[in-house]
Amino acid sequence: AWNVTTGSGQRYIRIKNTGVDYMHEDLAANMWDDGNGYYGYDFVNDDDDPMDDEGHGTHCAGIIAAVGDNSIGVAGICWNAKIMAIKVFNETGFGTTVDEIDGINWAVSNGADILSCSWYGINNDTALKAVIDNANVLVVCSAGNGGTDNDVFPHYPASFNRPSIISVASSSPDDTLSNFSNYGPTSVDIAAPGRDIYSTIPRKIEFEMTTTVFSDNFTSFSGWEEIDATGSNRTAWHLDNTTYTSAPSSAAIGPYDNEWAQKLQKTDTISLANLTQPGLRFNYSVDTELGCDYAGVFI
């Protein structure tokens, strides 16, 4: 597609989400500006600073319009479209229909050509439907991530039956429907890559460890205990530097058994006292069978 076009800098795509990190090095050049140094609006805090404090909005913005061919980070679908940041969800991802409606009206009144709504709910809100009808712009909506049929269990705004709405499911790298994605022969229009996608995240999430309180490269299992939830009392965890690539060695489990729950758990606590922005970084790889095996990190 990029042989045909890499997008137009005259198109304003409004990201209606958790805001956008408008200072991100791979997004800043493509941010819409109202002429006074503002990049959108924050309807959660009712101010002119739509900075992303959750991450989802910035991730969506990078997929859509991260600067292309600049040797930085990733390339968005549209290399130079302008991103208008509208924050309607807070740092926990919670928002209200009132803010969603206000966000649509604000974006359209400020020249948005396309609305990106990568969020969904189950309420068929007539006021939200009406404002989308009156917007007279293209509205691209997430079909949802519940793995259900939107023809049977609608999710909005994607399931509003309006000609201006494109409802998008998620596909995986093998070109099949992502197992978490909603679908619907009538209510969902198209599937697009939505799993294992590289994109941008807010700079404050890309933290650097300034003070290392605890680290472990698993050269031994000292300080850890093995928890066997099956009651078999088997010692299954072992060190393996051939199965996985993390140096100098990795924690592995084996051999495989059905209905087998195994955990590694710290034997002591780790104090985070006096840390203002504690962060956790880990490398984790596991092989699972879809629908049967599960892996988690508990903190």
mmCIF file of C-alpha atoms in Angstrom:
data_model
loop_
_atom_site.group_PDB
_atom_site.id
_atom_site.type_symbol
_atom_site.label_atom_id
_atom_site.label_comp_id
_atom_site.label_asym_id
_atom_site.label_seq_id
_atom_site.Cartn_x
_atom_site.Cartn_y
_atom_site.Cartn_z
ATOM 1 C CA ALA A 1 0.000 0.000 0.000
ATOM 2 C CA TRP A 2 2.874 2.412 0.716
ATOM 3 C CA ASN A 3 3.878 2.122 -2.949
ATOM 4 C CA VAL A 4 0.561 3.849 -3.677
ATOM 5 C CA THR A 5 0.476 6.372 -0.821
ATOM 6 C CA THR A 6 1.962 6.980 2.605
ATOM 7 C CA GLY A 7 -0.890 9.263 3.654
ATOM 8 C CA SER A 8 -1.640 12.948 3.573
ATOM 9 C CA GLY A 9 -0.413 15.583 5.993
ATOM 10 C CA GLN A 10 -3.649 17.449 5.279
ATOM 11 C CA ARG A 11 -5.753 14.813 7.066
ATOM 12 C CA TYR A 12 -6.467 15.239 10.773
ATOM 13 C CA ILE A 13 -7.005 11.992 12.646
ATOM 14 C CA ARG A 14 -8.392 12.477 16.097
ATOM 15 C CA ILE A 15 -7.334 9.831 18.634
ATOM 16 C CA LYS A 16 -10.157 9.625 21.173
ATOM 17 C CA ASN A 17 -8.663 7.578 23.970
ATOM 18 C CA THR A 18 -6.425 8.050 27.020
ATOM 19 C CA GLY A 19 -4.632 10.977 25.389
ATOM 20 C CA VAL A 20 -1.358 10.960 23.466
ATOM 21 C CA ASP A 21 2.247 11.554 24.505
ATOM 22 C CA TYR A 22 2.614 14.503 22.133
ATOM 23 C CA MET A 23 6.327 14.892 23.005
ATOM 24 C CA HIS A 24 7.204 11.355 21.900
ATOM 25 C CA GLU A 25 10.091 11.461 19.416
ATOM 26 C CA ASP A 26 8.206 9.354 16.870
ATOM 27 C CA LEU A 27 4.915 11.287 17.174
ATOM 28 C CA ALA A 28 5.804 14.936 17.856
ATOM 29 C CA ALA A 29 6.280 15.925 14.193
ATOM 30 C CA ASN A 30 2.829 14.584 13.327
ATOM 31 C CA MET A 31 0.881 16.230 16.150
ATOM 32 C CA TRP A 32 -1.951 18.582 15.242
ATOM 33 C CA ASP A 33 -1.515 22.051 16.742
ATOM 34 C CA ASP A 34 -4.296 24.580 17.299
ATOM 35 C CA GLY A 35 -1.851 27.418 16.632
ATOM 36 C CA ASN A 36 -1.343 28.189 20.307
ATOM 37 C CA GLY A 37 0.810 25.209 21.215
ATOM 38 C CA TYR A 38 -2.021 22.880 22.238
ATOM 39 C CA TYR A 39 -2.383 19.408 20.724
ATOM 40 C CA GLY A 40 -5.958 18.578 21.683
ATOM 41 C CA TYR A 41 -8.048 18.611 24.828
ATOM 42 C CA ASP A 42 -8.334 16.677 28.091
ATOM 43 C CA PHE A 43 -11.996 16.144 28.981
ATOM 44 C CA VAL A 44 -11.098 14.109 32.066
ATOM 45 C CA ASN A 45 -9.386 17.031 33.791
ATOM 46 C CA ASP A 46 -10.999 19.787 31.689
ATOM 47 C CA ASP A 47 -7.799 21.409 30.478
ATOM 48 C CA ASP A 48 -5.684 21.820 27.349
ATOM 49 C CA ASP A 49 -3.155 19.102 28.209
ATOM 50 C CA PRO A 50 -4.154 15.713 26.721
ATOM 51 C CA MET A 51 -0.975 13.951 27.891
ATOM 52 C CA ASP A 52 -1.394 10.172 28.054
ATOM 53 C CA ASP A 53 -1.001 8.744 31.571
ATOM 54 C CA GLU A 54 -2.226 5.222 30.763
ATOM 55 C CA GLY A 55 -0.560 4.188 27.497
ATOM 56 C CA HIS A 56 -3.331 2.926 25.236
ATOM 57 C CA GLY A 57 -3.887 6.182 23.361
ATOM 58 C CA THR A 58 -0.197 6.601 22.543
ATOM 59 C CA HIS A 59 -0.002 2.994 21.388
ATOM 60 C CA CYS A 60 -2.953 3.562 19.029
ATOM 61 C CA ALA A 61 -1.464 6.840 17.785
ATOM 62 C CA GLY A 62 1.776 5.129 16.793
ATOM 63 C CA ILE A 63 -0.003 2.435 14.810
ATOM 64 C CA ILE A 64 -1.995 5.085 12.969
ATOM 65 C CA ALA A 65 0.491 7.882 12.360
ATOM 66 C CA ALA A 66 3.969 7.462 13.822
ATOM 67 C CA VAL A 67 6.355 9.433 11.602
ATOM 68 C CA GLY A 68 7.495 7.258 8.688
ATOM 69 C CA ASP A 69 10.965 6.959 7.140
ATOM 70 C CA ASN A 70 12.691 8.858 9.962
ATOM 71 C CA SER A 71 14.923 6.041 11.269
ATOM 72 C CA ILE A 72 13.175 6.263 14.655
ATOM 73 C CA GLY A 73 10.939 3.661 16.260
ATOM 74 C CA VAL A 74 8.110 2.516 14.011
ATOM 75 C CA ALA A 75 6.221 3.759 10.959
ATOM 76 C CA GLY A 76 2.519 4.429 11.239
ATOM 77 C CA ILE A 77 0.014 3.434 8.578
ATOM 78 C CA CYS A 78 -0.135 7.120 7.571
ATOM 79 C CA TRP A 79 3.414 8.467 7.697
ATOM 80 C CA ASN A 80 2.497 12.134 8.031
ATOM 81 C CA ALA A 81 -1.188 12.461 8.963
ATOM 82 C CA LYS A 82 -1.842 14.881 11.813
ATOM 83 C CA ILE A 83 -2.800 13.454 15.213
ATOM 84 C CA MET A 84 -5.331 15.341 17.335
ATOM 85 C CA ALA A 85 -5.202 14.092 20.930
ATOM 86 C CA ILE A 86 -8.519 13.858 22.783
ATOM 87 C CA LYS A 87 -8.338 12.482 26.316
ATOM 88 C CA VAL A 88 -11.642 11.016 27.517
ATOM 89 C CA PHE A 89 -10.323 8.129 29.643
ATOM 90 C CA ASN A 90 -8.295 8.480 32.832
ATOM 91 C CA GLU A 91 -5.135 6.718 33.993
ATOM 92 C CA THR A 92 -7.127 3.551 34.785
ATOM 93 C CA GLY A 93 -8.911 3.520 31.416
ATOM 94 C CA PHE A 94 -12.241 4.706 32.843
ATOM 95 C CA GLY A 95 -14.374 7.337 31.119
ATOM 96 C CA THR A 96 -17.913 8.640 30.775
ATOM 97 C CA THR A 97 -20.293 8.937 27.840
ATOM 98 C CA VAL A 98 -20.549 12.681 28.500
ATOM 99 C CA ASP A 99 -16.797 13.082 27.931
ATOM 100 C CA GLU A 100 -16.950 10.867 24.851
ATOM 101 C CA ILE A 101 -19.685 13.035 23.347
ATOM 102 C CA ASP A 102 -17.879 16.259 24.244
ATOM 103 C CA GLY A 103 -14.707 14.859 22.713
ATOM 104 C CA ILE A 104 -16.408 14.078 19.406
ATOM 105 C CA ASN A 105 -17.995 17.510 19.206
ATOM 106 C CA TRP A 106 -14.704 19.251 20.050
ATOM 107 C CA ALA A 107 -12.722 17.274 17.483
ATOM 108 C CA VAL A 108 -15.192 17.861 14.666
ATOM 109 C CA SER A 109 -15.447 21.569 15.447
ATOM 110 C CA ASN A 110 -11.643 21.752 15.245
ATOM 111 C CA GLY A 111 -11.413 20.117 11.839
ATOM 112 C CA ALA A 112 -10.974 16.379 12.465
ATOM 113 C CA ASP A 113 -11.453 14.266 9.314
ATOM 114 C CA ILE A 114 -11.353 10.822 10.956
ATOM 115 C CA LEU A 115 -12.247 9.723 14.486
ATOM 116 C CA SER A 116 -10.374 6.751 15.945
ATOM 117 C CA CYS A 117 -12.373 5.057 18.720
ATOM 118 C CA SER A 118 -10.354 2.096 19.997
ATOM 119 C CA TRP A 119 -12.711 1.511 22.915
ATOM 120 C CA TYR A 120 -16.123 0.006 23.456
ATOM 121 C CA GLY A 121 -18.969 -0.520 25.899
ATOM 122 C CA ILE A 122 -22.248 -2.424 26.030
ATOM 123 C CA ASN A 123 -24.628 0.534 26.456
ATOM 124 C CA ASN A 124 -26.686 1.475 23.407
ATOM 125 C CA ASP A 125 -26.594 5.177 24.170
ATOM 126 C CA THR A 126 -28.839 7.183 21.848
ATOM 127 C CA ALA A 127 -27.011 10.448 22.656
ATOM 128 C CA LEU A 128 -23.671 8.966 21.572
ATOM 129 C CA LYS A 129 -25.268 7.587 18.414
ATOM 130 C CA ALA A 130 -26.778 10.995 17.626
ATOM 131 C CA VAL A 131 -23.493 12.870 17.968
ATOM 132 C CA ILE A 132 -21.775 10.346 15.654
ATOM 133 C CA ASP A 133 -24.591 10.812 13.129
ATOM 134 C CA ASN A 134 -24.135 14.578 13.239
ATOM 135 C CA ALA A 135 -20.325 14.470 13.067
ATOM 136 C CA ASN A 136 -20.322 13.748 9.316
ATOM 137 C CA VAL A 137 -16.825 12.219 9.447
ATOM 138 C CA LEU A 138 -15.425 8.689 9.167
ATOM 139 C CA VAL A 139 -15.494 6.895 12.535
ATOM 140 C CA VAL A 140 -13.208 3.853 12.925
ATOM 141 C CA CYS A 141 -14.200 1.727 15.931
ATOM 142 C CA SER A 142 -12.821 -1.284 17.738
ATOM 143 C CA ALA A 143 -15.182 -4.263 17.543
ATOM 144 C CA GLY A 144 -14.043 -5.211 21.052
ATOM 145 C CA ASN A 145 -11.758 -7.678 22.771
ATOM 146 C CA GLY A 146 -14.223 -10.058 24.428
ATOM 147 C CA GLY A 147 -14.090 -12.864 21.865
ATOM 148 C CA THR A 148 -17.870 -12.656 21.356
ATOM 149 C CA ASP A 149 -20.268 -12.181 18.434
ATOM 150 C CA ASN A 150 -21.322 -8.536 18.096
ATOM 151 C CA ASP A 151 -24.376 -9.636 16.107
ATOM 152 C CA VAL A 152 -25.602 -11.318 19.298
ATOM 153 C CA PHE A 153 -23.947 -9.185 22.008
ATOM 154 C CA PRO A 154 -23.436 -5.695 20.539
ATOM 155 C CA HIS A 155 -20.551 -3.462 21.580
ATOM 156 C CA TYR A 156 -20.745 0.269 21.005
ATOM 157 C CA PRO A 157 -20.002 2.511 19.204
ATOM 158 C CA ALA A 158 -18.838 -0.192 16.751
ATOM 159 C CA SER A 159 -22.311 -1.795 16.623
ATOM 160 C CA PHE A 160 -24.226 1.362 15.792
ATOM 161 C CA ASN A 161 -25.645 0.658 12.325
ATOM 162 C CA ARG A 162 -24.382 3.837 10.693
ATOM 163 C CA PRO A 163 -22.747 4.270 7.258
ATOM 164 C CA SER A 164 -19.997 6.462 8.756
ATOM 165 C CA ILE A 165 -18.756 3.711 11.124
ATOM 166 C CA ILE A 166 -16.168 1.071 10.233
ATOM 167 C CA SER A 167 -16.158 -1.698 12.846
ATOM 168 C CA VAL A 168 -12.762 -3.396 12.977
ATOM 169 C CA ALA A 169 -11.883 -6.825 14.375
ATOM 170 C CA SER A 170 -8.326 -7.909 15.193
ATOM 171 C CA SER A 171 -6.312 -10.341 13.105
ATOM 172 C CA SER A 172 -3.156 -12.211 14.093
ATOM 173 C CA PRO A 173 0.152 -12.523 12.211
ATOM 174 C CA ASP A 174 -1.074 -15.750 10.544
ATOM 175 C CA ASP A 175 -4.023 -13.789 9.091
ATOM 176 C CA THR A 176 -6.636 -15.453 11.295
ATOM 177 C CA LEU A 177 -8.991 -13.806 13.761
ATOM 178 C CA SER A 178 -7.225 -13.014 17.054
ATOM 179 C CA ASN A 179 -8.606 -15.269 19.770
ATOM 180 C CA PHE A 180 -9.574 -12.260 21.915
ATOM 181 C CA SER A 181 -11.301 -10.326 19.146
ATOM 182 C CA ASN A 182 -15.024 -9.774 18.810
ATOM 183 C CA TYR A 183 -16.533 -10.633 15.428
ATOM 184 C CA GLY A 184 -19.875 -10.517 13.630
ATOM 185 C CA PRO A 185 -20.873 -11.288 10.019
ATOM 186 C CA THR A 186 -23.275 -8.332 9.976
ATOM 187 C CA SER A 187 -21.986 -5.847 12.547
ATOM 188 C CA VAL A 188 -18.209 -6.107 11.946
ATOM 189 C CA ASP A 189 -16.891 -4.751 8.674
ATOM 190 C CA ILE A 190 -13.238 -5.755 8.447
ATOM 191 C CA ALA A 191 -10.331 -7.298 10.330
ATOM 192 C CA ALA A 192 -6.925 -5.648 10.539
ATOM 193 C CA PRO A 193 -3.658 -6.576 12.278
ATOM 194 C CA GLY A 194 -4.179 -6.169 16.011
ATOM 195 C CA ARG A 195 -1.943 -8.704 17.704
ATOM 196 C CA ASP A 196 1.835 -8.525 18.206
ATOM 197 C CA ILE A 197 1.958 -4.959 16.870
ATOM 198 C CA TYR A 198 5.000 -2.779 17.516
ATOM 199 C CA SER A 199 4.084 0.787 18.393
ATOM 200 C CA THR A 200 4.832 3.766 20.618
ATOM 201 C CA ILE A 201 4.287 4.020 24.376
ATOM 202 C CA PRO A 202 4.439 7.119 26.595
ATOM 203 C CA ARG A 203 7.961 8.173 27.484
ATOM 204 C CA LYS A 204 7.330 7.956 31.218
ATOM 205 C CA ILE A 205 6.504 4.260 30.769
ATOM 206 C CA GLU A 206 9.830 3.775 28.978
ATOM 207 C CA PHE A 207 11.513 4.244 32.340
ATOM 208 C CA GLU A 208 15.168 3.687 33.079
ATOM 209 C CA MET A 209 16.197 1.948 36.262
ATOM 210 C CA THR A 210 18.026 4.590 38.294
ATOM 211 C CA THR A 211 18.105 2.595 41.533
ATOM 212 C CA THR A 212 18.040 -1.187 41.330
ATOM 213 C CA VAL A 213 16.352 -2.526 44.434
ATOM 214 C CA PHE A 214 16.332 -6.151 43.318
ATOM 215 C CA SER A 215 17.455 -8.144 40.295
ATOM 216 C CA ASP A 216 17.857 -11.825 39.516
ATOM 217 C CA ASN A 217 19.245 -13.528 36.416
ATOM 218 C CA PHE A 218 18.444 -16.999 37.795
ATOM 219 C CA THR A 219 21.930 -18.368 38.003
ATOM 220 C CA SER A 220 20.412 -20.224 40.948
ATOM 221 C CA PHE A 221 17.000 -20.477 42.610
ATOM 222 C CA SER A 222 18.260 -18.989 45.845
ATOM 223 C CA GLY A 223 15.569 -16.784 47.393
ATOM 224 C CA TRP A 224 12.742 -18.585 45.606
ATOM 225 C CA GLU A 225 10.464 -21.458 46.509
ATOM 226 C CA GLU A 226 8.609 -23.823 44.213
ATOM 227 C CA ILE A 227 4.848 -24.011 44.694
ATOM 228 C CA ASP A 228 3.160 -27.155 43.404
ATOM 229 C CA ALA A 229 -0.600 -26.596 43.307
ATOM 230 C CA THR A 230 -1.284 -30.210 42.317
ATOM 231 C CA GLY A 231 -0.065 -31.658 45.590
ATOM 232 C CA SER A 232 2.318 -34.009 43.822
ATOM 233 C CA ASN A 233 5.315 -32.438 45.612
ATOM 234 C CA ARG A 234 7.435 -32.742 42.520
ATOM 235 C CA THR A 235 10.384 -30.419 42.002
ATOM 236 C CA ALA A 236 9.935 -29.425 38.406
ATOM 237 C CA TRP A 237 11.696 -26.083 38.043
ATOM 238 C CA HIS A 238 15.225 -26.238 36.701
ATOM 239 C CA LEU A 239 17.827 -24.009 35.112
ATOM 240 C CA ASP A 240 18.097 -24.216 31.357
ATOM 241 C CA ASN A 241 20.402 -22.198 29.100
ATOM 242 C CA THR A 242 19.527 -24.008 25.896
ATOM 243 C CA THR A 243 15.730 -23.811 25.729
ATOM 244 C CA TYR A 244 15.636 -20.041 26.196
ATOM 245 C CA THR A 245 18.109 -17.379 25.216
ATOM 246 C CA SER A 246 18.252 -15.033 28.207
ATOM 247 C CA ALA A 247 21.726 -15.004 29.694
ATOM 248 C CA PRO A 248 23.280 -16.520 31.607
ATOM 249 C CA SER A 249 20.482 -19.001 32.238
ATOM 250 C CA SER A 250 16.716 -19.315 32.426
ATOM 251 C CA ALA A 251 14.166 -20.850 34.717
ATOM 252 C CA ALA A 252 12.293 -23.602 32.954
ATOM 253 C CA ILE A 253 9.664 -26.162 33.912
ATOM 254 C CA GLY A 254 9.335 -29.726 32.754
ATOM 255 C CA PRO A 255 8.443 -32.325 31.819
ATOM 256 C CA TYR A 256 4.918 -31.350 30.721
ATOM 257 C CA ASP A 257 1.895 -32.827 32.466
ATOM 258 C CA ASN A 258 -1.836 -32.242 32.185
ATOM 259 C CA GLU A 259 -3.575 -30.230 34.934
ATOM 260 C CA TRP A 260 -0.240 -29.199 36.377
ATOM 261 C CA ALA A 261 0.053 -25.851 38.142
ATOM 262 C CA GLN A 262 3.547 -24.764 39.149
ATOM 263 C CA LYS A 263 4.742 -21.447 40.533
ATOM 264 C CA LEU A 264 7.927 -19.753 41.592
ATOM 265 C CA GLN A 265 7.485 -17.442 44.564
ATOM 266 C CA LYS A 266 9.851 -15.132 46.404
ATOM 267 C CA THR A 267 10.662 -16.276 49.909
ATOM 268 C CA ASP A 268 11.117 -12.713 51.186
ATOM 269 C CA THR A 269 9.628 -9.277 50.548
ATOM 270 C CA ILE A 270 11.170 -6.483 48.501
ATOM 271 C CA SER A 271 10.845 -3.023 50.002
ATOM 272 C CA LEU A 272 9.758 -0.171 47.732
ATOM 273 C CA ALA A 273 9.954 2.418 50.508
ATOM 274 C CA ASN A 274 10.865 5.976 49.437
ATOM 275 C CA LEU A 275 10.541 5.159 45.730
ATOM 276 C CA THR A 276 8.267 7.621 43.937
ATOM 277 C CA GLN A 277 7.955 5.750 40.624
ATOM 278 C CA PRO A 278 8.907 2.112 41.184
ATOM 279 C CA GLY A 279 9.123 0.044 38.018
ATOM 280 C CA LEU A 280 9.332 -3.633 37.146
ATOM 281 C CA ARG A 281 11.168 -5.002 34.125
ATOM 282 C CA PHE A 282 11.391 -8.675 33.246
ATOM 283 C CA ASN A 283 11.957 -11.012 30.335
ATOM 284 C CA TYR A 284 9.479 -13.857 30.234
ATOM 285 C CA SER A 285 8.909 -16.563 27.654
ATOM 286 C CA VAL A 286 6.535 -19.508 27.839
ATOM 287 C CA ASP A 287 5.001 -22.069 25.478
ATOM 288 C CA THR A 288 1.253 -22.547 25.940
ATOM 289 C CA GLU A 289 -1.523 -24.504 24.288
ATOM 290 C CA LEU A 290 -4.468 -22.264 23.418
ATOM 291 C CA GLY A 291 -7.380 -22.779 25.784
ATOM 292 C CA CYS A 292 -5.477 -25.209 28.006
ATOM 293 C CA ASP A 293 -2.324 -23.596 29.385
ATOM 294 C CA TYR A 294 -2.052 -20.259 31.133
ATOM 295 C CA ALA A 295 0.877 -18.179 32.290
ATOM 296 C CA GLY A 296 0.860 -15.222 34.641
ATOM 297 C CA VAL A 297 3.019 -12.843 36.595
ATOM 298 C CA PHE A 298 1.653 -11.902 40.017
ATOM 299 C CA ILE A 299 2.918 -8.838 41.833
#
